[in-house]
Amino acid sequence: MEVKLGLKVTGRCAVTFKTVSGTFFYEMEQDIKRFLTSLQPEFDLAYRAVTDSYGYMWIVFEGKRIEDLLAALTATGDMVEEKGFSDQLLAAVFEFANERQGGHQYLIYNYRRNNFYPFVPTGQKTRDTEQEMIMMSAIGEEMPFEKDMTLWYPLWDLPLKSPG
């Protein structure tokens, strides 16, 4: 993506799922946090949990190595599924910096559809669909991509920025 589009991995990604009340879900959250904390000495990885205004929990990862980020994100999604909450999984989000045009662009994995799609926000609830098409055409052969653009759901107010 860097060569084709001038997009560089920022070292931030996230997995998001709908929270539910109950002991089993709370225990799963605690298991995920314990697991991720146990990874920190071995991997150069930081994480934080954020709940958004829609009631979705985001586990946001930051790290230098894409391999570490992917391993942590995949393991988190697997834990959610293993605990019986796969229906709660919404998306995994990968952030890229556009070195040519500035700003951030995202590759979103939709768990329900098992496909990726691009998201290029340009402002408050606006997006660059032309750039999204360019992203898709550049990498659509390399991964399972959502062909139906009406299913390229925008995820506004992504909590991927570092706090502070």
PDB file of C-alpha atoms in Angstrom:
ATOM      1  CA  MET A   1       0.000   0.000   0.000  1.00  0.00           C
ATOM      2  CA  GLU A   2       2.932   2.286   0.645  1.00  0.00           C
ATOM      3  CA  VAL A   3       4.309   1.944  -2.880  1.00  0.00           C
ATOM      4  CA  LYS A   4       0.960   1.895  -4.724  1.00  0.00           C
ATOM      5  CA  LEU A   5      -0.865   4.568  -2.742  1.00  0.00           C
ATOM      6  CA  GLY A   6       1.636   6.405  -0.561  1.00  0.00           C
ATOM      7  CA  LEU A   7      -0.037   4.956   2.541  1.00  0.00           C
ATOM      8  CA  LYS A   8       2.102   4.145   5.534  1.00  0.00           C
ATOM      9  CA  VAL A   9       1.052   2.030   8.512  1.00  0.00           C
ATOM     10  CA  THR A  10       0.681   4.283  11.575  1.00  0.00           C
ATOM     11  CA  GLY A  11       1.134   1.493  14.115  1.00  0.00           C
ATOM     12  CA  ARG A  12      -2.470   1.829  15.292  1.00  0.00           C
ATOM     13  CA  CYS A  13      -5.357  -0.551  14.826  1.00  0.00           C
ATOM     14  CA  ALA A  14      -8.421  -1.594  16.797  1.00  0.00           C
ATOM     15  CA  VAL A  15     -11.074  -4.231  17.189  1.00  0.00           C
ATOM     16  CA  THR A  16     -14.576  -3.235  18.222  1.00  0.00           C
ATOM     17  CA  PHE A  17     -17.529  -5.166  19.576  1.00  0.00           C
ATOM     18  CA  LYS A  18     -20.924  -4.379  21.090  1.00  0.00           C
ATOM     19  CA  THR A  19     -20.930  -4.567  24.866  1.00  0.00           C
ATOM     20  CA  VAL A  20     -23.613  -6.515  26.672  1.00  0.00           C
ATOM     21  CA  SER A  21     -24.487  -6.677  30.336  1.00  0.00           C
ATOM     22  CA  GLY A  22     -23.801  -9.818  32.268  1.00  0.00           C
ATOM     23  CA  THR A  23     -21.165 -11.745  34.129  1.00  0.00           C
ATOM     24  CA  PHE A  24     -19.894 -13.780  31.163  1.00  0.00           C
ATOM     25  CA  PHE A  25     -19.242 -10.689  29.070  1.00  0.00           C
ATOM     26  CA  TYR A  26     -17.533  -8.912  31.973  1.00  0.00           C
ATOM     27  CA  GLU A  27     -15.331 -11.971  32.553  1.00  0.00           C
ATOM     28  CA  MET A  28     -14.421 -12.028  28.860  1.00  0.00           C
ATOM     29  CA  GLU A  29     -13.402  -8.352  29.015  1.00  0.00           C
ATOM     30  CA  GLN A  30     -11.199  -9.071  32.030  1.00  0.00           C
ATOM     31  CA  ASP A  31      -9.659 -12.126  30.313  1.00  0.00           C
ATOM     32  CA  ILE A  32      -8.811 -10.025  27.262  1.00  0.00           C
ATOM     33  CA  LYS A  33      -7.200  -7.302  29.376  1.00  0.00           C
ATOM     34  CA  ARG A  34      -5.167  -9.861  31.374  1.00  0.00           C
ATOM     35  CA  PHE A  35      -4.056 -11.576  28.183  1.00  0.00           C
ATOM     36  CA  LEU A  36      -3.012  -8.326  26.500  1.00  0.00           C
ATOM     37  CA  THR A  37      -1.184  -7.147  29.616  1.00  0.00           C
ATOM     38  CA  SER A  38       0.722 -10.445  29.670  1.00  0.00           C
ATOM     39  CA  LEU A  39       1.846  -9.831  26.065  1.00  0.00           C
ATOM     40  CA  GLN A  40       3.345  -6.417  26.762  1.00  0.00           C
ATOM     41  CA  PRO A  41       6.765  -7.597  28.031  1.00  0.00           C
ATOM     42  CA  GLU A  42       7.231  -9.869  25.010  1.00  0.00           C
ATOM     43  CA  PHE A  43       5.810  -7.583  22.321  1.00  0.00           C
ATOM     44  CA  ASP A  44       6.412  -3.884  21.805  1.00  0.00           C
ATOM     45  CA  LEU A  45       2.719  -3.182  22.130  1.00  0.00           C
ATOM     46  CA  ALA A  46       0.404  -0.894  24.061  1.00  0.00           C
ATOM     47  CA  TYR A  47      -3.352  -1.205  24.281  1.00  0.00           C
ATOM     48  CA  ARG A  48      -6.276   0.631  25.793  1.00  0.00           C
ATOM     49  CA  ALA A  49      -9.989  -0.088  26.055  1.00  0.00           C
ATOM     50  CA  VAL A  50     -12.497   2.626  25.165  1.00  0.00           C
ATOM     51  CA  THR A  51     -16.304   2.476  25.088  1.00  0.00           C
ATOM     52  CA  ASP A  52     -17.877   4.815  22.549  1.00  0.00           C
ATOM     53  CA  SER A  53     -21.194   6.668  22.631  1.00  0.00           C
ATOM     54  CA  TYR A  54     -22.909   3.788  20.784  1.00  0.00           C
ATOM     55  CA  GLY A  55     -21.992   1.237  23.457  1.00  0.00           C
ATOM     56  CA  TYR A  56     -19.201  -0.404  21.479  1.00  0.00           C
ATOM     57  CA  MET A  57     -15.972  -1.332  23.208  1.00  0.00           C
ATOM     58  CA  TRP A  58     -12.816  -0.600  21.277  1.00  0.00           C
ATOM     59  CA  ILE A  59      -9.534  -2.313  22.057  1.00  0.00           C
ATOM     60  CA  VAL A  60      -7.019   0.062  20.491  1.00  0.00           C
ATOM     61  CA  PHE A  61      -3.503  -1.202  19.843  1.00  0.00           C
ATOM     62  CA  GLU A  62      -0.328   0.773  19.229  1.00  0.00           C
ATOM     63  CA  GLY A  63       2.983  -0.750  18.282  1.00  0.00           C
ATOM     64  CA  LYS A  64       5.963  -0.525  15.995  1.00  0.00           C
ATOM     65  CA  ARG A  65       5.719  -3.960  14.375  1.00  0.00           C
ATOM     66  CA  ILE A  66       2.713  -4.799  12.220  1.00  0.00           C
ATOM     67  CA  GLU A  67       3.186  -8.471  13.122  1.00  0.00           C
ATOM     68  CA  ASP A  68       2.672  -7.715  16.833  1.00  0.00           C
ATOM     69  CA  LEU A  69      -0.400  -5.610  16.098  1.00  0.00           C
ATOM     70  CA  LEU A  70      -1.965  -8.283  13.909  1.00  0.00           C
ATOM     71  CA  ALA A  71      -1.246 -11.023  16.452  1.00  0.00           C
ATOM     72  CA  ALA A  72      -2.845  -9.051  19.309  1.00  0.00           C
ATOM     73  CA  LEU A  73      -5.839  -7.983  17.235  1.00  0.00           C
ATOM     74  CA  THR A  74      -6.441 -11.508  15.909  1.00  0.00           C
ATOM     75  CA  ALA A  75      -6.074 -13.059  19.366  1.00  0.00           C
ATOM     76  CA  THR A  76      -8.573 -10.560  20.790  1.00  0.00           C
ATOM     77  CA  GLY A  77     -11.130 -11.338  18.081  1.00  0.00           C
ATOM     78  CA  ASP A  78     -10.570 -15.056  18.636  1.00  0.00           C
ATOM     79  CA  MET A  79     -11.156 -14.671  22.383  1.00  0.00           C
ATOM     80  CA  VAL A  80     -14.441 -12.851  21.776  1.00  0.00           C
ATOM     81  CA  GLU A  81     -15.546 -15.657  19.449  1.00  0.00           C
ATOM     82  CA  GLU A  82     -14.380 -18.451  21.796  1.00  0.00           C
ATOM     83  CA  LYS A  83     -16.373 -16.962  24.666  1.00  0.00           C
ATOM     84  CA  GLY A  84     -19.536 -17.108  22.555  1.00  0.00           C
ATOM     85  CA  PHE A  85     -19.814 -13.431  21.633  1.00  0.00           C
ATOM     86  CA  SER A  86     -18.987 -13.620  17.914  1.00  0.00           C
ATOM     87  CA  ASP A  87     -22.298 -11.906  17.078  1.00  0.00           C
ATOM     88  CA  GLN A  88     -21.061  -8.881  19.018  1.00  0.00           C
ATOM     89  CA  LEU A  89     -17.941  -8.393  16.846  1.00  0.00           C
ATOM     90  CA  LEU A  90     -18.336  -5.413  14.527  1.00  0.00           C
ATOM     91  CA  ALA A  91     -15.021  -4.587  12.882  1.00  0.00           C
ATOM     92  CA  ALA A  92     -11.264  -4.448  12.925  1.00  0.00           C
ATOM     93  CA  VAL A  93      -9.789  -1.124  11.811  1.00  0.00           C
ATOM     94  CA  PHE A  94      -6.282  -0.509  10.454  1.00  0.00           C
ATOM     95  CA  GLU A  95      -5.021   3.074  10.227  1.00  0.00           C
ATOM     96  CA  PHE A  96      -2.750   4.415   7.491  1.00  0.00           C
ATOM     97  CA  ALA A  97      -1.202   7.856   7.007  1.00  0.00           C
ATOM     98  CA  ASN A  98      -1.437   9.286   3.495  1.00  0.00           C
ATOM     99  CA  GLU A  99       2.031  10.678   2.830  1.00  0.00           C
ATOM    100  CA  ARG A 100       0.994  12.224  -0.501  1.00  0.00           C
ATOM    101  CA  GLN A 101      -2.230  13.987   0.479  1.00  0.00           C
ATOM    102  CA  GLY A 102      -2.023  14.108   4.272  1.00  0.00           C
ATOM    103  CA  GLY A 103      -4.644  12.771   6.631  1.00  0.00           C
ATOM    104  CA  HIS A 104      -5.537   9.238   7.601  1.00  0.00           C
ATOM    105  CA  GLN A 105      -7.184   6.443   5.691  1.00  0.00           C
ATOM    106  CA  TYR A 106      -8.528   3.194   7.065  1.00  0.00           C
ATOM    107  CA  LEU A 107      -8.950  -0.371   6.035  1.00  0.00           C
ATOM    108  CA  ILE A 108     -11.925  -1.907   7.831  1.00  0.00           C
ATOM    109  CA  TYR A 109     -12.598  -5.605   8.245  1.00  0.00           C
ATOM    110  CA  ASN A 110     -16.295  -6.403   8.645  1.00  0.00           C
ATOM    111  CA  TYR A 111     -16.579  -9.555  10.781  1.00  0.00           C
ATOM    112  CA  ARG A 112     -20.115 -10.336   9.623  1.00  0.00           C
ATOM    113  CA  ARG A 113     -19.220 -10.162   5.929  1.00  0.00           C
ATOM    114  CA  ASN A 114     -15.632 -11.493   6.214  1.00  0.00           C
ATOM    115  CA  ASN A 115     -14.474  -8.726   3.887  1.00  0.00           C
ATOM    116  CA  PHE A 116     -12.377  -5.577   3.936  1.00  0.00           C
ATOM    117  CA  TYR A 117     -13.378  -2.152   2.693  1.00  0.00           C
ATOM    118  CA  PRO A 118     -11.717   1.295   2.670  1.00  0.00           C
ATOM    119  CA  PHE A 119     -12.811   4.331   4.632  1.00  0.00           C
ATOM    120  CA  VAL A 120     -11.398   7.798   3.927  1.00  0.00           C
ATOM    121  CA  PRO A 121     -12.950  10.440   6.181  1.00  0.00           C
ATOM    122  CA  THR A 122     -12.383  14.037   5.088  1.00  0.00           C
ATOM    123  CA  GLY A 123     -14.165  15.962   7.790  1.00  0.00           C
ATOM    124  CA  GLN A 124     -17.167  15.965  10.040  1.00  0.00           C
ATOM    125  CA  LYS A 125     -19.283  13.092   8.631  1.00  0.00           C
ATOM    126  CA  THR A 126     -17.853  13.459   5.107  1.00  0.00           C
ATOM    127  CA  ARG A 127     -15.750  10.978   3.179  1.00  0.00           C
ATOM    128  CA  ASP A 128     -13.753  10.735  -0.037  1.00  0.00           C
ATOM    129  CA  THR A 129     -15.439   7.947  -2.013  1.00  0.00           C
ATOM    130  CA  GLU A 130     -13.140   8.519  -4.987  1.00  0.00           C
ATOM    131  CA  GLN A 131     -10.075   7.814  -2.834  1.00  0.00           C
ATOM    132  CA  GLU A 132     -11.859   4.786  -1.365  1.00  0.00           C
ATOM    133  CA  MET A 133     -12.326   3.424  -4.904  1.00  0.00           C
ATOM    134  CA  ILE A 134      -8.642   4.030  -5.632  1.00  0.00           C
ATOM    135  CA  MET A 135      -7.709   2.101  -2.472  1.00  0.00           C
ATOM    136  CA  MET A 136      -9.976  -0.767  -3.411  1.00  0.00           C
ATOM    137  CA  SER A 137      -8.671  -1.013  -6.961  1.00  0.00           C
ATOM    138  CA  ALA A 138      -5.070  -0.993  -5.710  1.00  0.00           C
ATOM    139  CA  ILE A 139      -5.435  -3.772  -3.148  1.00  0.00           C
ATOM    140  CA  GLY A 140      -8.689  -5.519  -4.015  1.00  0.00           C
ATOM    141  CA  GLU A 141      -6.833  -8.427  -5.626  1.00  0.00           C
ATOM    142  CA  GLU A 142      -4.744  -9.054  -2.509  1.00  0.00           C
ATOM    143  CA  MET A 143      -7.493  -9.631   0.067  1.00  0.00           C
ATOM    144  CA  PRO A 144     -11.205 -10.383   0.328  1.00  0.00           C
ATOM    145  CA  PHE A 145     -12.844  -7.060  -0.496  1.00  0.00           C
ATOM    146  CA  GLU A 146     -16.473  -5.993  -0.140  1.00  0.00           C
ATOM    147  CA  LYS A 147     -17.689  -5.405  -3.687  1.00  0.00           C
ATOM    148  CA  ASP A 148     -20.999  -3.824  -2.666  1.00  0.00           C
ATOM    149  CA  MET A 149     -20.133  -0.198  -1.886  1.00  0.00           C
ATOM    150  CA  THR A 150     -23.433   0.285  -0.025  1.00  0.00           C
ATOM    151  CA  LEU A 151     -21.901  -1.979   2.637  1.00  0.00           C
ATOM    152  CA  TRP A 152     -18.845   0.247   3.112  1.00  0.00           C
ATOM    153  CA  TYR A 153     -20.138   1.574   6.415  1.00  0.00           C
ATOM    154  CA  PRO A 154     -18.427   4.684   7.768  1.00  0.00           C
ATOM    155  CA  LEU A 155     -17.076   4.441  11.297  1.00  0.00           C
ATOM    156  CA  TRP A 156     -17.046   8.031  12.515  1.00  0.00           C
ATOM    157  CA  ASP A 157     -15.108   9.305  15.517  1.00  0.00           C
ATOM    158  CA  LEU A 158     -12.624   6.439  15.520  1.00  0.00           C
ATOM    159  CA  PRO A 159     -10.762   6.319  18.856  1.00  0.00           C
ATOM    160  CA  LEU A 160      -7.399   5.487  17.272  1.00  0.00           C
ATOM    161  CA  LYS A 161      -5.580   8.706  18.129  1.00  0.00           C
ATOM    162  CA  SER A 162      -3.247   8.568  21.097  1.00  0.00           C
ATOM    163  CA  PRO A 163      -4.910   9.966  24.228  1.00  0.00           C
ATOM    164  CA  GLY A 164      -3.603  13.202  25.603  1.00  0.00           C
TER     165      GLY A 164
END
